[in-house]
């Protein structure tokens, strides 16, 4: 009994040793494009992180993961992204790109940057594959050395569906008054802030794709009103997301020109 109890404690400790939410990173990929993981998740993208050495044993699971990711392109264009990351950022981008090209992994973003740490997600693996998504930055799948196609597919599908549910039934909707709604040339958001703090406003369309550049504001304590031009938006349903240190508020509005 004591032995079983010790094993259980060790298992629970190892399970809780890494966060069940993603760790943010802001860094350049191998083409020099900057990425902010949390911003991409907040915009409705599902990101599959795949750490490789690169090595021969990495090829099979990485190609399987790559093929699963590609299968979502038609139904969810530009929503599911695969990031192939050098394990300890000690392989240069040229070598990593060559390895990916040789193995048919061309439509993936490559990173060799120490800001992206597989240790944030528990034990190391070759490859290590992690699926993160939704504005909650949740980890949906985490595996080492191998990959299960069904579990990976279900994880990506669940992450996509969770974001769709969250934007179609936004939380704290009564905290924001949006007018006019439907909007024509401009939409205004009226809400109360409990304190003075910086805030970022992001607008998404009904597919969870960011449609306007994020706008930064400094909220005052009490009532606030923010106006946004909707002239460049097509007719349809949109979601306003206000992100501050104290939390997030979201609400839905319609554009009709």
Short mmCIF file of C-alpha atoms in Angstrom, two decimals:
data_model
loop_
_atom_site.label_atom_id
_atom_site.label_comp_id
_atom_site.label_asym_id
_atom_site.label_seq_id
_atom_site.Cartn_x
_atom_site.Cartn_y
_atom_site.Cartn_z
CA UNK A 1 0.00 0.00 0.00
CA UNK A 2 2.80 2.41 0.90
CA UNK A 3 4.57 1.65 -2.39
CA UNK A 4 1.38 2.29 -4.37
CA UNK A 5 0.80 5.53 -2.49
CA UNK A 6 4.35 6.72 -3.20
CA UNK A 7 3.94 5.91 -6.91
CA UNK A 8 0.66 7.81 -7.00
CA UNK A 9 2.22 10.84 -5.33
CA UNK A 10 5.13 10.81 -7.79
CA UNK A 11 2.72 10.56 -10.70
CA UNK A 12 0.59 13.45 -9.50
CA UNK A 13 3.66 15.55 -8.82
CA UNK A 14 5.02 14.95 -12.30
CA UNK A 15 1.60 15.66 -13.83
CA UNK A 16 1.38 18.98 -12.02
CA UNK A 17 4.99 19.95 -12.67
CA UNK A 18 4.10 21.78 -15.85
CA UNK A 19 1.37 24.28 -16.53
CA UNK A 20 -1.82 23.20 -18.29
CA UNK A 21 -1.84 26.58 -20.01
CA UNK A 22 0.59 27.80 -22.62
CA UNK A 23 3.63 29.95 -21.89
CA UNK A 24 3.82 33.08 -24.01
CA UNK A 25 6.76 33.91 -26.23
CA UNK A 26 7.55 36.91 -28.40
CA UNK A 27 10.29 36.17 -30.90
CA UNK A 28 11.18 35.98 -34.59
CA UNK A 29 10.81 32.89 -36.73
CA UNK A 30 13.49 31.77 -39.17
CA UNK A 31 12.27 34.25 -41.80
CA UNK A 32 12.52 37.19 -39.40
CA UNK A 33 8.77 37.52 -38.81
CA UNK A 34 7.84 38.35 -35.21
CA UNK A 35 5.31 36.18 -33.37
CA UNK A 36 3.44 36.74 -30.12
CA UNK A 37 1.92 33.40 -29.17
CA UNK A 38 -0.83 34.76 -26.93
CA UNK A 39 -1.93 37.30 -29.55
CA UNK A 40 -2.23 34.52 -32.10
CA UNK A 41 -4.25 32.33 -29.74
CA UNK A 42 -6.48 35.29 -28.83
CA UNK A 43 -7.15 35.75 -32.55
CA UNK A 44 -8.55 32.23 -32.76
CA UNK A 45 -5.54 30.37 -34.09
CA UNK A 46 -4.62 26.89 -32.87
CA UNK A 47 -0.85 26.42 -32.66
CA UNK A 48 0.89 23.06 -32.76
CA UNK A 49 4.36 23.31 -31.26
CA UNK A 50 6.73 20.58 -32.41
CA UNK A 51 10.25 20.46 -30.98
CA UNK A 52 12.83 18.52 -32.98
CA UNK A 53 16.58 17.90 -32.62
CA UNK A 54 16.37 17.57 -35.67
CA UNK A 55 17.07 13.84 -35.89
CA UNK A 56 16.05 10.70 -37.74
CA UNK A 57 13.71 9.56 -34.96
CA UNK A 58 11.91 12.92 -35.15
CA UNK A 59 10.88 12.47 -38.78
CA UNK A 60 7.98 10.03 -38.47
CA UNK A 61 5.94 11.71 -35.68
CA UNK A 62 6.69 15.17 -37.08
CA UNK A 63 5.48 14.24 -40.58
CA UNK A 64 2.36 12.62 -39.10
CA UNK A 65 1.64 15.81 -37.14
CA UNK A 66 2.31 17.91 -40.24
CA UNK A 67 -0.17 15.87 -42.31
CA UNK A 68 -2.87 16.22 -39.65
CA UNK A 69 -2.33 20.00 -39.54
CA UNK A 70 -2.55 20.24 -43.33
CA UNK A 71 -5.87 18.37 -43.29
CA UNK A 72 -7.46 21.35 -41.50
CA UNK A 73 -6.41 23.91 -44.14
CA UNK A 74 -9.51 23.59 -46.31
CA UNK A 75 -12.10 23.70 -43.53
CA UNK A 76 -10.24 26.20 -41.32
CA UNK A 77 -8.01 28.32 -43.57
CA UNK A 78 -5.23 30.14 -41.70
CA UNK A 79 -6.51 28.89 -38.32
CA UNK A 80 -4.26 25.90 -37.58
CA UNK A 81 -0.53 26.59 -37.48
CA UNK A 82 2.42 24.26 -37.01
CA UNK A 83 5.58 25.68 -35.45
CA UNK A 84 8.66 23.45 -35.82
CA UNK A 85 11.14 24.49 -33.14
CA UNK A 86 14.73 23.45 -32.64
CA UNK A 87 14.85 21.75 -29.25
CA UNK A 88 17.47 23.90 -27.54
CA UNK A 89 17.91 26.59 -30.22
CA UNK A 90 21.40 25.29 -30.93
CA UNK A 91 20.72 24.34 -34.55
CA UNK A 92 20.80 27.32 -36.90
CA UNK A 93 17.83 28.20 -39.07
CA UNK A 94 19.61 27.18 -42.27
CA UNK A 95 20.12 23.62 -41.03
CA UNK A 96 16.60 23.43 -39.60
CA UNK A 97 15.09 24.66 -42.88
CA UNK A 98 17.12 22.10 -44.84
CA UNK A 99 15.93 19.27 -42.58
CA UNK A 100 12.30 20.38 -42.98
CA UNK A 101 12.62 20.67 -46.77
CA UNK A 102 14.21 17.22 -47.06
CA UNK A 103 11.30 15.73 -45.13
CA UNK A 104 8.47 17.57 -46.90
CA UNK A 105 7.68 19.90 -44.01
CA UNK A 106 7.60 23.04 -46.14
CA UNK A 107 4.29 24.58 -45.03
CA UNK A 108 5.28 25.08 -41.40
CA UNK A 109 6.87 27.96 -39.51
CA UNK A 110 10.37 27.25 -38.22
CA UNK A 111 12.01 28.64 -35.09
CA UNK A 112 15.44 28.39 -33.56
CA UNK A 113 14.96 30.63 -30.56
CA UNK A 114 15.60 29.95 -26.88
CA UNK A 115 12.42 31.88 -25.97
CA UNK A 116 10.42 28.78 -26.96
CA UNK A 117 11.07 26.16 -24.26
CA UNK A 118 9.71 22.65 -24.30
CA UNK A 119 10.49 22.44 -20.58
CA UNK A 120 7.47 24.74 -20.06
CA UNK A 121 5.37 21.70 -20.95
CA UNK A 122 6.95 19.00 -18.82
CA UNK A 123 9.57 16.47 -19.83
CA UNK A 124 11.53 16.69 -23.07
CA UNK A 125 10.84 14.54 -26.10
CA UNK A 126 12.14 13.98 -29.61
CA UNK A 127 9.88 15.15 -31.00
CA UNK A 128 7.70 16.85 -28.41
CA UNK A 129 4.27 17.87 -29.71
CA UNK A 130 1.95 20.29 -27.91
CA UNK A 131 -1.38 21.76 -29.05
CA UNK A 132 -2.43 25.12 -27.58
CA UNK A 133 -5.43 27.28 -28.37
CA UNK A 134 -8.35 29.50 -27.35
CA UNK A 135 -8.19 32.83 -25.52
CA UNK A 136 -7.69 30.82 -22.34
CA UNK A 137 -4.32 29.68 -23.80
CA UNK A 138 -5.17 26.09 -22.94
CA UNK A 139 -2.97 23.06 -23.60
CA UNK A 140 -5.10 20.49 -25.48
CA UNK A 141 -2.49 17.86 -26.24
CA UNK A 142 1.01 17.08 -24.97
CA UNK A 143 3.05 14.09 -26.04
CA UNK A 144 6.67 12.97 -26.31
CA UNK A 145 8.41 10.86 -28.98
CA UNK A 146 5.26 9.68 -30.73
CA UNK A 147 1.86 10.96 -31.84
CA UNK A 148 -1.66 9.51 -31.94
CA UNK A 149 -3.51 10.74 -35.03
CA UNK A 150 -6.98 10.46 -33.49
CA UNK A 151 -6.02 12.22 -30.26
CA UNK A 152 -4.18 14.96 -32.14
CA UNK A 153 -7.09 15.51 -34.52
CA UNK A 154 -9.57 15.61 -31.65
CA UNK A 155 -7.39 18.08 -29.74
CA UNK A 156 -7.20 20.49 -32.67
CA UNK A 157 -10.93 20.15 -33.36
CA UNK A 158 -11.77 20.80 -29.71
CA UNK A 159 -9.55 23.88 -29.61
CA UNK A 160 -11.26 25.28 -32.71
CA UNK A 161 -14.72 24.55 -31.33
CA UNK A 162 -13.93 26.03 -27.92
CA UNK A 163 -12.98 29.34 -29.51
CA UNK A 164 -16.11 29.34 -31.69
CA UNK A 165 -18.29 28.76 -28.63
CA UNK A 166 -16.51 31.46 -26.66
CA UNK A 167 -17.02 34.12 -29.34
CA UNK A 168 -20.60 33.15 -30.20
CA UNK A 169 -21.62 33.36 -26.55
CA UNK A 170 -19.25 36.02 -25.21
CA UNK A 171 -18.68 36.34 -21.49
CA UNK A 172 -19.50 39.53 -19.62
CA UNK A 173 -21.55 40.75 -22.59
CA UNK A 174 -23.76 42.86 -20.32
CA UNK A 175 -20.70 44.79 -19.14
CA UNK A 176 -20.34 46.47 -22.55
CA UNK A 177 -22.96 48.54 -24.28
CA UNK A 178 -22.34 48.64 -28.04
CA UNK A 179 -24.09 51.24 -30.17
CA UNK A 180 -25.29 51.60 -32.81
CA UNK A 181 -25.81 47.90 -33.30
CA UNK A 182 -26.01 47.18 -36.23
CA UNK A 183 -23.23 49.66 -36.99
CA UNK A 184 -22.62 51.50 -40.23
CA UNK A 185 -19.55 53.75 -40.21
CA UNK A 186 -18.66 53.66 -36.51
CA UNK A 187 -19.35 51.59 -33.43
CA UNK A 188 -18.94 52.77 -29.83
CA UNK A 189 -18.28 50.64 -26.76
CA UNK A 190 -19.43 51.94 -23.42
CA UNK A 191 -18.39 50.17 -20.21
CA UNK A 192 -17.23 50.70 -16.66
CA UNK A 193 -13.69 50.02 -15.45
CA UNK A 194 -13.01 49.36 -11.79
CA UNK A 195 -9.58 51.01 -12.01
CA UNK A 196 -7.29 53.07 -14.19
CA UNK A 197 -5.17 50.75 -16.34
CA UNK A 198 -3.91 50.13 -19.89
CA UNK A 199 -6.18 48.21 -22.23
CA UNK A 200 -6.02 46.71 -25.71
CA UNK A 201 -8.99 46.41 -28.05
CA UNK A 202 -8.99 43.68 -30.70
CA UNK A 203 -11.75 43.09 -33.27
CA UNK A 204 -12.40 39.58 -34.65
CA UNK A 205 -14.77 38.40 -37.35
CA UNK A 206 -17.15 35.45 -36.98
CA UNK A 207 -14.36 33.03 -37.96
CA UNK A 208 -12.14 34.24 -35.14
CA UNK A 209 -9.76 36.09 -37.49
CA UNK A 210 -8.42 39.46 -36.36
CA UNK A 211 -9.67 42.10 -38.82
CA UNK A 212 -8.25 45.34 -37.44
CA UNK A 213 -4.93 46.29 -35.91
CA UNK A 214 -5.13 46.18 -32.10
CA UNK A 215 -5.73 49.59 -30.53
CA UNK A 216 -4.24 50.56 -27.18
CA UNK A 217 -5.99 52.78 -24.66
CA UNK A 218 -5.58 53.85 -21.07
CA UNK A 219 -8.80 53.33 -19.21
CA UNK A 220 -9.97 55.66 -16.50
CA UNK A 221 -11.69 54.45 -13.38
CA UNK A 222 -15.42 54.62 -13.97
CA UNK A 223 -17.26 54.98 -17.26
CA UNK A 224 -15.34 54.71 -20.54
CA UNK A 225 -16.38 55.04 -24.18
CA UNK A 226 -14.24 53.79 -27.08
CA UNK A 227 -15.21 54.43 -30.70
CA UNK A 228 -14.03 52.29 -33.62
CA UNK A 229 -14.40 52.94 -37.35
CA UNK A 230 -16.27 50.14 -39.11
CA UNK A 231 -16.01 51.63 -42.59
CA UNK A 232 -13.50 49.02 -43.77
CA UNK A 233 -15.42 46.05 -42.36
CA UNK A 234 -17.66 43.91 -44.53
CA UNK A 235 -21.25 43.28 -43.49
CA UNK A 236 -21.40 40.57 -40.85
CA UNK A 237 -20.93 39.63 -37.21
CA UNK A 238 -17.89 40.83 -35.24
CA UNK A 239 -16.56 40.53 -31.73
CA UNK A 240 -14.91 43.25 -29.68
CA UNK A 241 -12.39 41.99 -27.15
CA UNK A 242 -11.09 44.33 -24.44
CA UNK A 243 -7.99 42.95 -22.72
CA UNK A 244 -6.60 44.49 -19.55
CA UNK A 245 -4.62 43.25 -16.55
CA UNK A 246 -7.83 43.01 -14.54
CA UNK A 247 -9.47 40.71 -17.07
CA UNK A 248 -11.17 40.46 -20.42
CA UNK A 249 -14.51 41.76 -21.63
CA UNK A 250 -16.07 40.74 -24.93
CA UNK A 251 -19.23 41.57 -26.83
CA UNK A 252 -20.76 40.94 -30.22
CA UNK A 253 -21.93 43.48 -32.80
CA UNK A 254 -23.14 43.56 -36.39
CA UNK A 255 -21.90 45.70 -39.27
CA UNK A 256 -24.46 46.60 -41.93
CA UNK A 257 -23.52 49.27 -44.50
#
